[in-house]
């Protein structure tokens, strides 16, 4: 018997998330060594040494379940952010917070409004619950069109995502526009601000989503995967008004964040120096890549994140891949001429630029 008859129709229709190709896979397929991946917006400098030490120590205790309440991490983060511990919800990556929002709020007939192109998980979590994704195109400058998003909100809307800075464009909205948008929303929906890249934002008027936690039904989502370099451990969190945080905490599994991730996150929060180095390496990489790509005649957008959006032409990602350099093509986002390039270590960025020059010179 085919299971098609019993699987929910919206799951049958679901297209899975396409992760970046791992370098090991490319090396296997091409029979090469030394492939580099500038495709998943990971931290090129690696995890904080303090986090690594904390994981080493904690690994001897993995026969025990983690602290399901994440007490130590909750206390530290609450103090850092100036919120109460009850306003926090932890997840296996910010991805899980997206899932928890969907599970808590959405069902068939409900609508989810978000910008497009934006993070590919928004339509996936919405469709996964049988809800209807409502995509609002970015402006011609590739920024969230908050006026159009407001107009897309109706009585069926349960959830609005604002990805700030936006993945995959690196663009951001400023405080004035964001505040006006947040103030205009009805109280019958949840405003979810995805701040996965907020620590890289350079604009001085970057919005403070936390000031909106006074609005019932508001959540800011953050992650330890990017600036803190812990993507492989899977830990992220939401900061919400206490009522929403309570519902999300009810919906999560009791031990959704593993013990090693918890101790690593705690240690990473104390390693200011590492976070600062992450930021600096990124800022220098953004500057280098933007300058060198433009010198090659490739259009590059200003970015507030740890990647740049470039108009590379449709075939360049595949050509680079054959040279062992993985970047992210954006055809699946309706931007076939564009690619997203994550900032790497200086030598990785240089390898990309040299490969581009070589491809250009050989005309291949
Ligand atoms: C905008 C955005 N939100 C959320 C996530 C998920 O991050 P995490 O690794 O914490 O699940 C990502 C990951 O790339 C992202 O780009």
PDB file of C-alpha atoms in Angstrom, residues 21 40-41 89 139 170 222 233 235 293 318-319 346 356:
ATOM      1  CA  UNK A  21      26.080  21.222  -0.347  1.00  0.00           C
ATOM      2  CA  UNK A  40      25.391  28.436   4.709  1.00  0.00           C
ATOM      3  CA  UNK A  41      26.247  31.650   6.563  1.00  0.00           C
ATOM      4  CA  UNK A  89      12.020  29.827  24.990  1.00  0.00           C
ATOM      5  CA  UNK A 139      10.822  46.359  -2.902  1.00  0.00           C
ATOM      6  CA  UNK A 170      21.393  41.037   3.640  1.00  0.00           C
ATOM      7  CA  UNK A 222      17.920  34.664  17.739  1.00  0.00           C
ATOM      8  CA  UNK A 233      25.102  22.036  18.103  1.00  0.00           C
ATOM      9  CA  UNK A 235      20.616  26.081  19.731  1.00  0.00           C
ATOM     10  CA  UNK A 293      33.471  41.412  -6.801  1.00  0.00           C
ATOM     11  CA  UNK A 318      27.794  25.677 -10.879  1.00  0.00           C
ATOM     12  CA  UNK A 319      31.082  26.750 -12.482  1.00  0.00           C
ATOM     13  CA  UNK A 346      40.398  35.874   4.434  1.00  0.00           C
ATOM     14  CA  UNK A 356      36.483  34.097 -10.340  1.00  0.00           C
TER      15      UNK A 356
END
